[in-house]
Amino acid sequence: NAGVIQTPRHKVTGKGQEATLWCEPISGHSAVFWYRQTIVQGLEFLTYFRNQAPIDDSGMPKERFSAQMPNQSHSTLKIQSTQPQDSAVYLCASSTGIYAEQFFGPGTRLTVL
Amino acid sequence: GQQVKQSSPSLTVQEGGILILNCDYENDMFDYFAWYKKYPDNSPTLLISVRSNVDKREDGRFTVFLNKSGKHFSLHITASQPEDTAVYLCAAGQGTGSKLSFGKGAKLTVSP
C-alpha cells in the first residue's frame, strides 16, 4: 500500500500564476480531505469529498480556490491567481468513512513569490 | 475562530516521565476526538482516538481522557521515550461531517 500520494512535493509559483495540486487517495478509501498548514494558523480544513461527491467546502476561500474529484483515484486542488498568502503546505488525507482514521499524504509545499 | 485549542505549545519531559497534553474545544456537537503525532518534515499520523460515548481509551503507554461537560480532552503518555519527541496535534470532529478541526500543536521533547 503506497499510502496517499501527493504531487508535486514542492511548487514555486509567481504571484498571479495558477497552481494545481494533485492527490491520489489510498485505494478503496471513500473520503478525501484537503487541509492547509501554516505556522500561524496551524492545520486548517479546506474541503472534502465522499464517494467523489463534494460534501463540505466550508474551509475553502471563496475566490480563487476550487477542488474536484473526477474519479475515485484522484482529486485536484486548484488555486488561481496565486498570492503570497497562499504559501503553505497543502495536505491531502483519505479515509474509509465516518469516524475512520484519516491517513495523510506527504503534502505539497507551495511557495508563491 | 479556533474551534480546538491546545495549551502549552512546547513541553519537555525526562525519559521515563509522565506527560499530559491538553486540548479544549468549543463545538459541543463534536463526537470524535483524536491525537495525531507529527515528526519534522513528515505528515501527521493517528496516535489514538475516542468517540464521545466513552470517557477514556487506553492503548499501551497512551491514554486519552474525555471530559464532555468541560469540553476538554487530554493525552497521557507514560514511560516517555526519546522517540516520543514530536509535535502532537489534537483534533475533533463530528462523525457525520468527518472533517477534523485541529489544534495548533504541542512540541514535546523527551530528554534522555
XYZ file of C-alpha atoms in Angstrom:
225
model
C 0.000 0.000 0.000
C 1.665 3.192 -1.191
C -0.340 5.464 1.072
C -1.765 8.787 -0.033
C 0.245 10.208 -2.902
C 0.575 13.930 -3.488
C 2.282 15.643 -6.378
C 4.240 17.759 -6.739
C 6.008 17.739 -3.385
C 7.197 21.292 -3.919
C 5.843 24.006 -6.163
C 7.034 27.542 -6.632
C 4.822 29.986 -8.491
C 4.941 33.647 -9.243
C 2.233 35.922 -7.937
C -0.799 35.726 -10.208
C 0.004 32.304 -11.647
C -2.146 29.210 -11.301
C -1.230 26.198 -9.202
C -2.765 22.734 -9.436
C -2.109 20.210 -6.706
C -2.813 16.503 -7.123
C -3.825 13.845 -4.659
C -4.221 10.101 -5.113
C -6.053 8.583 -2.132
C -5.473 5.115 -0.771
C -7.258 2.593 -2.947
C -10.671 1.753 -1.514
C -10.942 4.873 0.614
C -14.211 6.676 0.003
C -13.414 10.008 1.661
C -10.799 12.535 0.548
C -9.912 15.649 2.529
C -7.819 18.714 1.778
C -6.130 20.694 4.551
C -3.726 23.615 4.588
C -0.939 24.005 7.131
C 0.789 27.247 8.030
C 2.850 28.254 11.026
C 0.365 30.948 12.008
C -2.938 29.095 11.514
C -1.837 25.512 12.008
C -3.716 22.789 10.173
C -6.953 24.061 8.626
C -9.675 22.115 6.883
C -10.435 23.189 3.317
C -12.817 20.728 1.690
C -13.787 17.094 1.424
C -15.356 14.552 -0.891
C -17.137 11.332 -0.165
C -17.556 8.830 -2.980
C -16.311 11.586 -5.300
C -19.144 13.947 -4.367
C -18.299 17.286 -2.728
C -19.649 17.194 0.830
C -18.247 20.198 2.652
C -16.199 23.063 1.249
C -16.719 25.390 4.197
C -12.993 25.915 4.634
C -12.271 26.935 1.075
C -11.558 30.593 0.360
C -14.495 31.759 -1.725
C -12.389 33.117 -4.512
C -9.557 31.547 -6.482
C -9.729 28.110 -4.802
C -11.512 25.115 -6.291
C -11.333 21.364 -5.809
C -12.517 18.462 -7.886
C -12.600 14.715 -7.730
C -13.260 13.470 -11.263
C -12.732 9.822 -10.359
C -12.100 7.688 -7.292
C -8.361 7.650 -7.836
C -7.529 11.315 -7.733
C -8.505 14.748 -6.564
C -7.151 18.161 -7.511
C -6.937 21.455 -5.702
C -6.583 24.424 -7.988
C -5.566 27.900 -6.927
C -5.981 30.641 -9.481
C -4.048 33.892 -9.403
C -1.871 32.724 -6.505
C -0.931 35.243 -3.838
C 1.958 35.166 -1.342
C -0.508 34.446 1.482
C -1.403 31.164 -0.274
C 2.063 29.866 0.585
C 1.565 26.826 2.797
C 1.810 23.062 2.926
C -1.315 21.562 1.387
C -2.166 18.163 2.806
C -4.494 15.587 1.359
C -5.920 12.820 3.505
C -8.161 9.858 2.841
C -10.237 7.553 4.995
C -12.654 4.686 4.703
C -15.531 6.748 6.079
C -17.156 8.264 9.134
C -15.134 8.027 12.376
C -12.336 6.343 10.486
C -8.679 7.289 10.733
C -7.556 9.863 8.230
C -4.312 8.965 6.511
C -2.334 11.965 5.382
C -0.170 12.317 2.322
C 3.290 13.916 2.417
C 1.894 17.283 1.394
C 2.707 19.804 -1.307
C 4.720 22.794 -0.184
C 3.508 25.757 -2.226
C 5.630 28.878 -2.299
C 4.254 31.961 -4.017
C 6.903 34.561 -4.744
C -12.172 31.190 15.251
C -10.090 28.360 16.510
C -12.503 25.579 17.420
C -9.870 23.450 19.072
C -7.253 24.981 21.338
C -4.096 23.440 22.683
C -2.311 24.870 25.677
C 1.424 24.561 26.291
C 2.868 24.762 22.790
C 6.181 23.357 23.996
C 6.944 20.775 26.684
C 9.979 18.904 27.884
C 9.942 15.748 29.957
C 12.664 13.415 31.106
C 12.839 9.910 29.752
C 10.602 7.650 31.785
C 8.400 10.508 32.940
C 4.676 11.069 32.591
C 3.317 13.732 30.317
C -0.136 15.243 29.926
C -1.203 17.199 26.855
C -4.433 19.170 26.989
C -6.963 20.305 24.463
C -10.151 22.348 24.743
C -12.904 22.559 22.169
C -15.850 24.840 21.547
C -18.307 22.901 19.426
C -20.450 20.679 21.653
C -21.526 18.752 18.549
C -18.064 17.209 18.292
C -18.272 13.493 18.947
C -14.888 12.245 17.765
C -11.589 13.189 19.386
C -8.107 12.270 18.272
C -4.434 12.836 18.860
C -2.077 12.887 15.908
C 1.702 12.693 16.077
C 3.924 14.547 13.651
C 7.661 14.224 13.139
C 9.553 17.071 11.411
C 9.016 17.039 7.648
C 6.512 14.208 7.977
C 2.754 14.138 7.825
C 0.566 13.683 10.888
C -0.293 10.101 11.801
C -3.079 8.993 14.104
C -1.895 8.058 17.596
C -5.159 7.392 19.403
C -8.805 8.383 19.101
C -12.010 8.137 21.070
C -15.689 8.646 20.380
C -17.907 10.598 22.714
C -19.689 7.510 24.042
C -16.677 6.723 26.249
C -14.641 8.840 28.648
C -11.345 7.075 28.314
C -9.378 4.933 25.919
C -6.046 3.339 26.605
C -3.536 1.981 24.108
C -0.273 0.896 25.656
C 1.515 3.930 27.067
C -1.065 6.314 25.636
C -4.419 7.160 27.187
C -6.950 9.732 26.070
C -9.404 11.149 28.589
C -12.550 12.940 27.518
C -14.472 15.400 29.670
C -17.550 16.279 27.644
C -19.105 18.627 30.178
C -15.868 20.596 30.313
C -15.277 20.370 26.557
C -11.826 19.100 27.268
C -9.742 16.104 26.324
C -6.222 15.131 27.168
C -3.472 12.719 26.201
C -1.460 10.999 28.891
C 1.863 9.451 27.959
C 3.582 7.249 30.490
C 7.157 5.977 30.495
C 8.194 8.660 27.990
C 10.815 7.615 25.461
C 13.111 9.678 23.222
C 11.152 8.509 20.182
C 8.096 10.255 21.630
C 9.802 13.534 20.722
C 7.457 15.041 18.135
C 4.649 17.530 17.659
C 1.293 16.342 18.989
C -1.878 17.666 17.392
C -5.266 17.285 18.969
C -8.257 17.097 16.648
C -12.002 16.929 16.972
C -14.845 16.374 14.582
C -18.457 15.481 14.069
C -18.849 11.956 12.863
C -21.449 12.755 10.309
C -19.304 15.548 8.932
C -15.999 13.788 9.260
C -13.847 16.875 8.781
C -11.428 17.485 11.616
C -10.609 20.702 13.427
C -7.029 20.665 14.675
C -5.241 22.406 17.488
C -2.024 24.227 16.626
C 0.113 21.504 18.109
C 2.377 20.994 21.094
C 6.043 20.237 20.639
C 7.201 17.544 23.018
C 10.848 16.849 23.757
C 11.835 13.798 25.766
C 15.306 14.244 27.153
C 17.493 11.218 27.980
